Coordinates of C-alpha atoms in Angstrom, one line a residue:
M178 CA 19.3 -16.7 -21.6
N179 CA 18.2 -18.8 -24.4
G180 CA 19.5 -18.9 -28.3
E181 CA 16.7 -16.9 -29.3
E182 CA 17.2 -14.1 -26.7
N183 CA 21.1 -13.7 -27.6
K184 CA 20.4 -13.6 -31.2
A185 CA 17.1 -11.3 -30.8
S186 CA 20.0 -9.2 -28.0
A187 CA 22.6 -9.2 -30.6
P188 CA 23.8 -5.4 -32.2
P189 CA 20.5 -5.2 -35.2
T190 CA 23.4 -4.0 -37.7
E191 CA 23.3 -7.3 -39.9
R192 CA 19.7 -7.5 -40.7
L193 CA 19.0 -4.2 -41.2
D194 CA 22.0 -4.0 -42.8
R195 CA 20.2 -7.3 -45.5
F196 CA 16.7 -5.0 -44.8
F197 CA 18.5 -1.6 -46.2
A198 CA 20.0 -3.3 -48.7
E199 CA 17.5 -5.7 -50.3
R200 CA 14.5 -2.9 -49.5
R201 CA 16.0 -0.1 -50.6
P202 CA 13.7 2.2 -48.8
P203 CA 13.6 6.3 -49.0
S204 CA 15.6 8.6 -46.1
P205 CA 15.5 9.4 -44.4
C206 CA 13.1 6.4 -42.8
L207 CA 12.8 4.8 -39.3
A208 CA 13.6 1.0 -39.4
V209 CA 12.7 -1.3 -35.4
D210 CA 13.5 -4.5 -35.4
L211 CA 10.9 -6.4 -33.6
D212 CA 12.1 -9.3 -32.3
I213 CA 14.6 -6.8 -30.2
L214 CA 11.1 -4.9 -29.4
R215 CA 10.5 -8.5 -28.2
A216 CA 13.5 -9.0 -26.1
R217 CA 13.9 -5.8 -24.6
Y218 CA 10.6 -5.7 -23.6
R219 CA 10.9 -9.4 -21.6
E220 CA 14.3 -7.8 -20.0
L221 CA 12.3 -4.6 -18.7
S222 CA 9.6 -7.0 -17.7
Q223 CA 11.7 -9.7 -15.7
A224 CA 13.5 -6.7 -14.5
L225 CA 10.5 -5.1 -12.8
P226 CA 8.7 -8.1 -12.0
G227 CA 4.6 -6.9 -11.1
A228 CA 5.2 -4.0 -12.5
E229 CA 2.6 -2.4 -14.9
I230 CA 4.6 -1.5 -17.7
Y231 CA 3.0 0.8 -20.7
Y232 CA 3.8 1.7 -24.3
A233 CA 3.4 5.4 -24.5
V234 CA 1.9 4.9 -28.2
K235 CA 2.8 8.6 -28.7
A236 CA 6.5 6.6 -29.4
N237 CA 5.3 5.3 -32.3
P238 CA 2.0 3.8 -33.0
A239 CA 3.3 1.6 -36.1
P240 CA 0.5 -1.3 -35.5
E241 CA 3.4 -4.2 -36.3
I242 CA 4.9 -2.5 -33.0
L243 CA 2.0 -2.5 -31.3
A244 CA 1.0 -5.7 -32.2
A245 CA 4.3 -6.7 -30.8
L246 CA 3.8 -6.1 -27.9
S247 CA 0.0 -6.8 -27.6
E248 CA 1.4 -10.3 -27.8
L249 CA 3.3 -9.7 -25.2
G250 CA 0.6 -8.6 -23.0
A251 CA 1.8 -4.8 -22.1
N252 CA -0.5 -2.0 -21.7
F253 CA -0.6 1.4 -23.5
D254 CA -0.6 4.6 -22.4
L255 CA -2.5 6.9 -25.1
A256 CA -2.6 10.8 -26.0
S257 CA -5.2 10.3 -28.6
P258 CA -8.8 9.2 -29.8
G259 CA -7.1 7.5 -33.0
E260 CA -4.3 6.0 -30.3
I261 CA -7.4 4.4 -28.2
A262 CA -8.7 3.3 -31.4
A263 CA -5.4 1.4 -32.7
C264 CA -5.3 -0.5 -30.0
L265 CA -9.0 -1.5 -29.9
A266 CA -8.4 -2.7 -33.3
H267 CA -5.6 -4.5 -32.3
A268 CA -8.1 -6.3 -29.9
I269 CA -5.9 -4.7 -26.7
P270 CA -8.6 -4.8 -23.8
P271 CA -10.0 -2.1 -23.4
S272 CA -8.1 -3.4 -19.2
R273 CA -5.0 -2.8 -21.0
L274 CA -5.1 0.8 -22.0
S275 CA -5.3 4.3 -20.2
F276 CA -5.2 7.7 -21.4
G277 CA -2.3 9.4 -20.2
N278 CA -2.7 12.9 -22.1
T279 CA -4.1 15.1 -19.2
I280 CA -5.1 17.2 -21.0
K281 CA -9.1 15.9 -22.5
R282 CA -11.7 17.1 -24.9
Q283 CA -14.6 15.9 -22.4
S284 CA -16.1 14.0 -25.3
A285 CA -12.9 12.0 -26.2
I286 CA -13.2 11.0 -22.3
A287 CA -16.6 10.4 -22.7
D288 CA -15.9 8.4 -25.9
A289 CA -13.3 6.4 -24.5
Y290 CA -15.4 5.9 -21.5
K291 CA -17.9 4.4 -23.9
E292 CA -15.1 2.4 -25.3
G293 CA -14.3 0.6 -22.6
L294 CA -11.7 2.6 -21.0
A295 CA -11.3 2.6 -17.6
L296 CA -7.9 4.3 -15.6
Y297 CA -7.5 8.0 -16.8
A298 CA -4.3 10.3 -15.9
F299 CA -4.9 14.0 -15.0
D300 CA -2.9 17.3 -13.0
S301 CA -5.3 19.3 -12.6
A302 CA -8.5 20.1 -10.9
A303 CA -10.9 21.1 -13.6
E304 CA -9.1 17.5 -15.3
L305 CA -10.3 15.9 -12.5
E306 CA -14.1 17.0 -12.5
K307 CA -14.5 16.2 -17.1
L308 CA -13.5 13.0 -15.1
A309 CA -15.9 12.4 -12.8
E310 CA -18.7 13.6 -14.8
S311 CA -17.5 11.9 -17.8
A312 CA -15.7 8.4 -16.8
Q313 CA -17.7 7.5 -13.8
G314 CA -15.9 4.9 -11.5
S315 CA -13.1 4.9 -13.5
R316 CA -9.3 4.9 -12.0
V317 CA -7.4 7.9 -12.2
S318 CA -3.7 8.5 -11.8
A319 CA -2.5 11.7 -10.6
A320 CA 0.8 13.5 -13.1
S321 CA 3.2 15.7 -11.7
S322 CA 5.1 18.1 -13.1
S323 CA 8.7 18.5 -12.5
K324 CA 9.1 22.6 -11.7

C-alpha cells in the first residue's frame, strides 16, 4: 500500500474529532469520511477482481457519496425512482444502475427503462410479467429470499 492508502485506512478519529470541533453539527448526526469510503471501495474491488460491485443507494443517498463512488466506477443498486433520478443527476451511466427493488410500480419500470436502465431484480412471476411488458430486452436477476 502507498502512503495515501495508509492514511485513508487509518482510524478516522483525529479528522472526525476536528470536524466536530470546528463545525459543531446538531446531534445526532452521521459523518462519513470520503477518503475512507474510497479506500474501502478500492480494497473491496481488489479483493474481488472481476466482480461487479453495487452500492445500495438506500443505505445512504448523500450526493457526496454517490459522486465519490461514481468516480471510482461503482455500480448502484436502486430501490426507487428518486434514487434513479439522484444517480442520473450525477451523470452515472444507466449501464451502471440496477433497479433492485423487487416490488415496482409498472410506471416506475417504464420510466426507468426510458431512462436507459436495463438491469432489474424480481422475485415473483407477477414482477417478471411487469418487466416483460415495460422493459423488453432488459437483463433480470432473480432475488432470493432466505426462508
